Amino acid sequence: PAATSAPAAAAPAAAPADGATVSGKITFEGTPPAPTPVKLSGDPYCEKSNPGMTTEAAVVGANGALANVFVYVKDGLGNQVYPAPATPVVLDQKGCQYTPHVFGVQVGQPVQIVNSDPTLHNVHAMPKTNQEFNMGQPIQGMKFDHTFTAREVMVPFKCDVHGWMNAWVGVLDHPFYAVSATDGAFSLKGLPAGTYTIEAWHERFGTQTQTVMIGDKESKAITFTFKAA
């Protein structure tokens, strides 16, 4: 029988610089939970370097602005393929905290994990889809790269040495994601015209979604409002 050709793979696409933009603000409604102090007595360096540390599970600022919300295009991009950047995303361990607390990366893009502290840390990633890893970093300045191979929202990180240290990464197969700043603002730029499901994820308050229809080079503002569970 005659050979049949394989279906052509989708051509890689780049986010157009002049594409559409979905931006907005994340807020918290009600009385925000009080920051929880972290007991640092187990490590003298941590006590000295970051006194008064509080947990980052709920960072609510002025006028209810909610930080550390991962906002991304959950659906609507079709079969477009977006190449992963070669530049790594850096996850630092500084002052006995992970920085940033919430971040995003593309499938195939390196995450460079750095220990900026002169004390032992370890990075324990606990994904459900990707491969788990647990890497110790006993020396200041140590770094290693890890690359996630599959989409997964979200992947938790923790330090088995310092139980209060944790972080979250959203692993996506496209570049349309953002993390809300301390003023609650976020922006997804370079989108092709289309109809999208936008999801906002918070580690404590859950997820919300909205459907957004946007035209070529159009800008549209949306808001998400979270409440205590």
mmCIF file of C-alpha atoms in Angstrom:
data_model
loop_
_atom_site.group_PDB
_atom_site.id
_atom_site.type_symbol
_atom_site.label_atom_id
_atom_site.label_comp_id
_atom_site.label_asym_id
_atom_site.label_seq_id
_atom_site.Cartn_x
_atom_site.Cartn_y
_atom_site.Cartn_z
ATOM 1 C CA PRO A 1 0.000 0.000 0.000
ATOM 2 C CA ALA A 2 1.059 3.556 -0.645
ATOM 3 C CA ALA A 3 2.743 5.246 2.281
ATOM 4 C CA THR A 4 0.729 7.943 3.998
ATOM 5 C CA SER A 5 2.416 11.095 5.189
ATOM 6 C CA ALA A 6 2.270 12.038 8.848
ATOM 7 C CA PRO A 7 0.213 15.094 9.735
ATOM 8 C CA ALA A 8 2.257 18.264 9.739
ATOM 9 C CA ALA A 9 3.240 19.558 13.148
ATOM 10 C CA ALA A 10 1.977 22.946 14.163
ATOM 11 C CA ALA A 11 4.502 25.661 13.390
ATOM 12 C CA PRO A 12 6.018 27.401 16.400
ATOM 13 C CA ALA A 13 4.384 30.728 17.168
ATOM 14 C CA ALA A 14 5.642 33.719 19.045
ATOM 15 C CA ALA A 15 3.529 36.078 21.101
ATOM 16 C CA PRO A 16 3.127 39.117 18.824
ATOM 17 C CA ALA A 17 4.453 42.318 20.330
ATOM 18 C CA ASP A 18 1.399 44.199 19.053
ATOM 19 C CA GLY A 19 -1.155 41.562 20.033
ATOM 20 C CA ALA A 20 -4.136 41.996 22.325
ATOM 21 C CA THR A 21 -3.883 42.578 26.075
ATOM 22 C CA VAL A 22 -6.007 41.333 28.951
ATOM 23 C CA SER A 23 -5.179 43.169 32.152
ATOM 24 C CA GLY A 24 -6.865 43.825 35.443
ATOM 25 C CA LYS A 25 -6.714 43.632 39.186
ATOM 26 C CA ILE A 26 -7.175 40.980 41.855
ATOM 27 C CA THR A 27 -8.853 41.974 45.111
ATOM 28 C CA PHE A 28 -9.861 40.361 48.378
ATOM 29 C CA GLU A 29 -13.297 41.100 49.827
ATOM 30 C CA GLY A 30 -13.820 41.090 53.566
ATOM 31 C CA THR A 31 -11.433 41.116 56.495
ATOM 32 C CA PRO A 32 -8.074 39.791 55.316
ATOM 33 C CA PRO A 33 -6.384 37.095 57.382
ATOM 34 C CA ALA A 34 -3.643 38.444 59.612
ATOM 35 C CA PRO A 35 -0.072 37.585 58.598
ATOM 36 C CA THR A 36 1.241 34.611 60.547
ATOM 37 C CA PRO A 37 4.656 35.091 62.193
ATOM 38 C CA VAL A 38 7.265 32.450 61.356
ATOM 39 C CA LYS A 39 9.270 30.885 64.195
ATOM 40 C CA LEU A 40 12.882 30.913 63.043
ATOM 41 C CA SER A 41 14.473 29.500 66.192
ATOM 42 C CA GLY A 42 15.697 26.360 64.416
ATOM 43 C CA ASP A 43 18.354 28.207 62.405
ATOM 44 C CA PRO A 44 20.438 31.064 63.878
ATOM 45 C CA TYR A 45 21.199 32.456 60.425
ATOM 46 C CA CYS A 46 17.511 32.691 59.552
ATOM 47 C CA GLU A 47 16.770 34.415 62.866
ATOM 48 C CA LYS A 48 19.428 37.026 62.177
ATOM 49 C CA SER A 49 18.821 37.564 58.459
ATOM 50 C CA ASN A 50 15.036 37.838 58.390
ATOM 51 C CA PRO A 51 13.573 38.808 61.795
ATOM 52 C CA GLY A 52 9.845 39.391 61.804
ATOM 53 C CA MET A 53 9.204 37.099 58.828
ATOM 54 C CA THR A 54 5.566 36.251 58.153
ATOM 55 C CA THR A 55 3.983 33.652 55.898
ATOM 56 C CA GLU A 56 3.083 34.606 52.326
ATOM 57 C CA ALA A 57 -0.056 32.491 51.955
ATOM 58 C CA ALA A 58 -2.277 35.602 51.918
ATOM 59 C CA VAL A 59 -0.668 38.940 51.042
ATOM 60 C CA VAL A 60 -3.411 41.591 51.058
ATOM 61 C CA GLY A 61 -2.462 45.227 50.574
ATOM 62 C CA ALA A 62 -4.219 48.573 50.397
ATOM 63 C CA ASN A 63 -7.847 48.563 49.223
ATOM 64 C CA GLY A 64 -7.895 44.766 49.313
ATOM 65 C CA ALA A 65 -5.221 44.289 46.644
ATOM 66 C CA LEU A 66 -4.305 40.591 46.533
ATOM 67 C CA ALA A 67 -0.772 39.620 45.537
ATOM 68 C CA ASN A 68 0.682 36.267 44.434
ATOM 69 C CA VAL A 69 -2.287 35.228 42.298
ATOM 70 C CA PHE A 70 -1.272 33.217 39.236
ATOM 71 C CA VAL A 71 -3.338 34.389 36.229
ATOM 72 C CA TYR A 72 -3.105 32.543 32.938
ATOM 73 C CA VAL A 73 -4.854 31.517 29.747
ATOM 74 C CA LYS A 74 -6.387 28.163 30.598
ATOM 75 C CA ASP A 75 -8.053 27.531 27.237
ATOM 76 C CA GLY A 76 -8.524 29.134 23.833
ATOM 77 C CA LEU A 77 -5.136 29.012 22.128
ATOM 78 C CA GLY A 78 -5.975 25.975 20.009
ATOM 79 C CA ASN A 79 -3.018 24.031 18.637
ATOM 80 C CA GLN A 80 -0.568 26.909 18.539
ATOM 81 C CA VAL A 81 2.928 25.918 19.629
ATOM 82 C CA TYR A 82 5.030 28.446 21.508
ATOM 83 C CA PRO A 83 8.782 27.776 21.786
ATOM 84 C CA ALA A 84 10.244 27.810 25.270
ATOM 85 C CA PRO A 85 12.646 30.655 26.080
ATOM 86 C CA ALA A 86 16.248 29.645 26.646
ATOM 87 C CA THR A 87 16.653 32.201 29.439
ATOM 88 C CA PRO A 88 16.035 30.531 32.806
ATOM 89 C CA VAL A 89 13.551 31.676 35.424
ATOM 90 C CA VAL A 90 15.406 32.142 38.716
ATOM 91 C CA LEU A 91 14.066 30.820 42.023
ATOM 92 C CA ASP A 92 16.264 32.180 44.797
ATOM 93 C CA GLN A 93 16.601 31.162 48.440
ATOM 94 C CA LYS A 94 17.416 34.388 50.227
ATOM 95 C CA GLY A 95 16.787 35.318 53.841
ATOM 96 C CA CYS A 96 15.394 31.797 54.340
ATOM 97 C CA GLN A 97 12.541 32.460 51.920
ATOM 98 C CA TYR A 98 11.893 31.419 48.352
ATOM 99 C CA THR A 99 11.851 34.384 45.988
ATOM 100 C CA PRO A 100 9.540 34.708 44.156
ATOM 101 C CA HIS A 101 6.820 32.985 46.138
ATOM 102 C CA VAL A 102 4.674 32.371 43.028
ATOM 103 C CA PHE A 103 6.003 32.331 39.464
ATOM 104 C CA GLY A 104 5.473 30.837 36.036
ATOM 105 C CA VAL A 105 7.628 29.010 33.511
ATOM 106 C CA GLN A 106 7.114 27.382 30.128
ATOM 107 C CA VAL A 107 7.501 23.685 29.467
ATOM 108 C CA GLY A 108 11.104 23.220 28.380
ATOM 109 C CA GLN A 109 12.332 26.491 29.901
ATOM 110 C CA PRO A 110 14.967 26.067 32.632
ATOM 111 C CA VAL A 111 14.264 26.993 36.232
ATOM 112 C CA GLN A 112 17.549 28.001 37.858
ATOM 113 C CA ILE A 113 17.445 27.400 41.609
ATOM 114 C CA VAL A 114 19.960 29.389 43.633
ATOM 115 C CA ASN A 115 20.990 29.332 47.283
ATOM 116 C CA SER A 116 22.006 32.870 48.263
ATOM 117 C CA ASP A 117 22.174 32.004 51.985
ATOM 118 C CA PRO A 118 25.196 30.686 53.902
ATOM 119 C CA THR A 119 23.083 27.897 55.359
ATOM 120 C CA LEU A 120 21.744 24.541 54.188
ATOM 121 C CA HIS A 121 18.614 24.582 52.032
ATOM 122 C CA ASN A 122 17.018 21.946 49.908
ATOM 123 C CA VAL A 123 14.509 22.264 47.115
ATOM 124 C CA HIS A 124 11.783 19.632 47.127
ATOM 125 C CA ALA A 125 9.359 19.905 44.206
ATOM 126 C CA MET A 126 6.219 17.801 44.525
ATOM 127 C CA PRO A 127 4.421 17.732 41.172
ATOM 128 C CA LYS A 128 1.672 15.323 40.207
ATOM 129 C CA THR A 129 2.385 15.242 36.464
ATOM 130 C CA ASN A 130 6.058 16.124 36.214
ATOM 131 C CA GLN A 131 8.956 14.330 37.894
ATOM 132 C CA GLU A 132 9.507 14.942 41.600
ATOM 133 C CA PHE A 133 12.950 16.070 42.700
ATOM 134 C CA ASN A 134 14.681 16.871 45.973
ATOM 135 C CA MET A 135 18.040 18.636 45.756
ATOM 136 C CA GLY A 136 20.187 19.802 48.682
ATOM 137 C CA GLN A 137 22.199 23.014 48.516
ATOM 138 C CA PRO A 138 24.486 23.253 51.557
ATOM 139 C CA ILE A 139 26.798 25.998 50.239
ATOM 140 C CA GLN A 140 26.068 29.656 49.514
ATOM 141 C CA GLY A 141 26.120 30.338 45.780
ATOM 142 C CA MET A 142 25.151 26.821 44.711
ATOM 143 C CA LYS A 143 22.740 26.595 41.808
ATOM 144 C CA PHE A 144 21.215 24.000 39.558
ATOM 145 C CA ASP A 145 18.793 23.977 36.650
ATOM 146 C CA HIS A 146 15.630 21.933 36.308
ATOM 147 C CA THR A 147 13.322 21.714 33.289
ATOM 148 C CA PHE A 148 9.687 20.681 33.545
ATOM 149 C CA THR A 149 8.435 18.500 30.714
ATOM 150 C CA ALA A 150 4.642 18.806 31.015
ATOM 151 C CA ARG A 151 2.025 21.447 31.678
ATOM 152 C CA GLU A 152 0.965 21.559 35.338
ATOM 153 C CA VAL A 153 -0.794 24.235 37.394
ATOM 154 C CA MET A 154 0.453 24.400 40.106
ATOM 155 C CA VAL A 155 3.652 22.668 41.323
ATOM 156 C CA PRO A 156 4.510 23.180 45.012
ATOM 157 C CA PHE A 157 8.050 23.590 46.308
ATOM 158 C CA LYS A 158 9.134 23.191 49.905
ATOM 159 C CA CYS A 159 12.338 23.084 51.921
ATOM 160 C CA ASP A 160 12.659 20.001 54.117
ATOM 161 C CA VAL A 161 15.179 21.846 56.297
ATOM 162 C CA HIS A 162 13.044 24.926 56.989
ATOM 163 C CA GLY A 163 9.395 23.912 57.159
ATOM 164 C CA TRP A 164 8.024 27.414 56.587
ATOM 165 C CA MET A 165 9.687 27.808 53.174
ATOM 166 C CA ASN A 166 7.396 27.171 50.248
ATOM 167 C CA ALA A 167 6.792 28.392 46.704
ATOM 168 C CA TRP A 168 4.559 27.594 43.718
ATOM 169 C CA VAL A 169 5.197 27.449 39.979
ATOM 170 C CA GLY A 170 2.706 27.310 37.133
ATOM 171 C CA VAL A 171 4.109 25.292 34.217
ATOM 172 C CA LEU A 172 2.492 26.158 30.882
ATOM 173 C CA ASP A 173 2.991 25.415 27.201
ATOM 174 C CA HIS A 174 2.574 29.082 26.266
ATOM 175 C CA PRO A 175 3.774 32.494 27.524
ATOM 176 C CA PHE A 176 0.418 34.000 28.525
ATOM 177 C CA TYR A 177 0.611 34.114 32.313
ATOM 178 C CA ALA A 178 1.305 36.627 35.056
ATOM 179 C CA VAL A 179 1.439 36.932 38.838
ATOM 180 C CA SER A 180 -0.474 39.724 40.540
ATOM 181 C CA ALA A 181 1.742 42.364 42.135
ATOM 182 C CA THR A 182 1.347 43.939 45.568
ATOM 183 C CA ASP A 183 -1.228 46.325 44.083
ATOM 184 C CA GLY A 184 -3.193 43.347 42.697
ATOM 185 C CA ALA A 185 -2.421 44.231 39.068
ATOM 186 C CA PHE A 186 -1.671 41.740 36.292
ATOM 187 C CA SER A 187 -1.330 41.860 32.516
ATOM 188 C CA LEU A 188 -1.381 39.223 29.756
ATOM 189 C CA LYS A 189 0.133 40.756 26.619
ATOM 190 C CA GLY A 190 0.572 39.673 23.012
ATOM 191 C CA LEU A 191 -2.561 37.542 22.716
ATOM 192 C CA PRO A 192 -3.950 36.665 19.292
ATOM 193 C CA ALA A 193 -7.561 37.679 18.751
ATOM 194 C CA GLY A 194 -9.909 35.042 20.150
ATOM 195 C CA THR A 195 -12.065 33.825 23.006
ATOM 196 C CA TYR A 196 -10.208 32.700 26.094
ATOM 197 C CA THR A 197 -10.796 31.141 29.466
ATOM 198 C CA ILE A 198 -8.710 33.088 31.961
ATOM 199 C CA GLU A 199 -8.067 31.445 35.310
ATOM 200 C CA ALA A 200 -6.856 33.094 38.512
ATOM 201 C CA TRP A 201 -5.309 30.719 41.071
ATOM 202 C CA HIS A 202 -4.536 31.468 44.706
ATOM 203 C CA GLU A 203 -2.939 28.968 47.069
ATOM 204 C CA ARG A 204 -5.396 29.692 49.886
ATOM 205 C CA PHE A 205 -8.539 31.084 48.243
ATOM 206 C CA GLY A 206 -8.876 28.705 45.303
ATOM 207 C CA THR A 207 -9.511 29.444 41.623
ATOM 208 C CA GLN A 208 -11.839 31.568 39.526
ATOM 209 C CA THR A 209 -12.343 31.689 35.764
ATOM 210 C CA GLN A 210 -13.723 34.181 33.277
ATOM 211 C CA THR A 211 -14.390 33.991 29.551
ATOM 212 C CA VAL A 212 -12.952 36.885 27.584
ATOM 213 C CA MET A 213 -13.482 37.658 23.894
ATOM 214 C CA ILE A 214 -10.838 39.982 22.510
ATOM 215 C CA GLY A 215 -10.151 41.398 19.070
ATOM 216 C CA ASP A 216 -6.917 42.055 17.219
ATOM 217 C CA LYS A 217 -4.731 44.523 19.163
ATOM 218 C CA GLU A 218 -7.613 45.190 21.564
ATOM 219 C CA SER A 219 -7.126 45.840 25.279
ATOM 220 C CA LYS A 220 -9.650 44.565 27.783
ATOM 221 C CA ALA A 221 -9.781 44.903 31.569
ATOM 222 C CA ILE A 222 -11.198 42.260 33.900
ATOM 223 C CA THR A 223 -11.255 41.808 37.678
ATOM 224 C CA PHE A 224 -11.254 38.860 40.038
ATOM 225 C CA THR A 225 -12.517 39.115 43.615
ATOM 226 C CA PHE A 226 -11.676 36.453 46.175
ATOM 227 C CA LYS A 227 -13.235 35.855 49.571
ATOM 228 C CA ALA A 228 -12.158 33.804 52.553
ATOM 229 C CA ALA A 229 -13.084 30.142 52.170
#
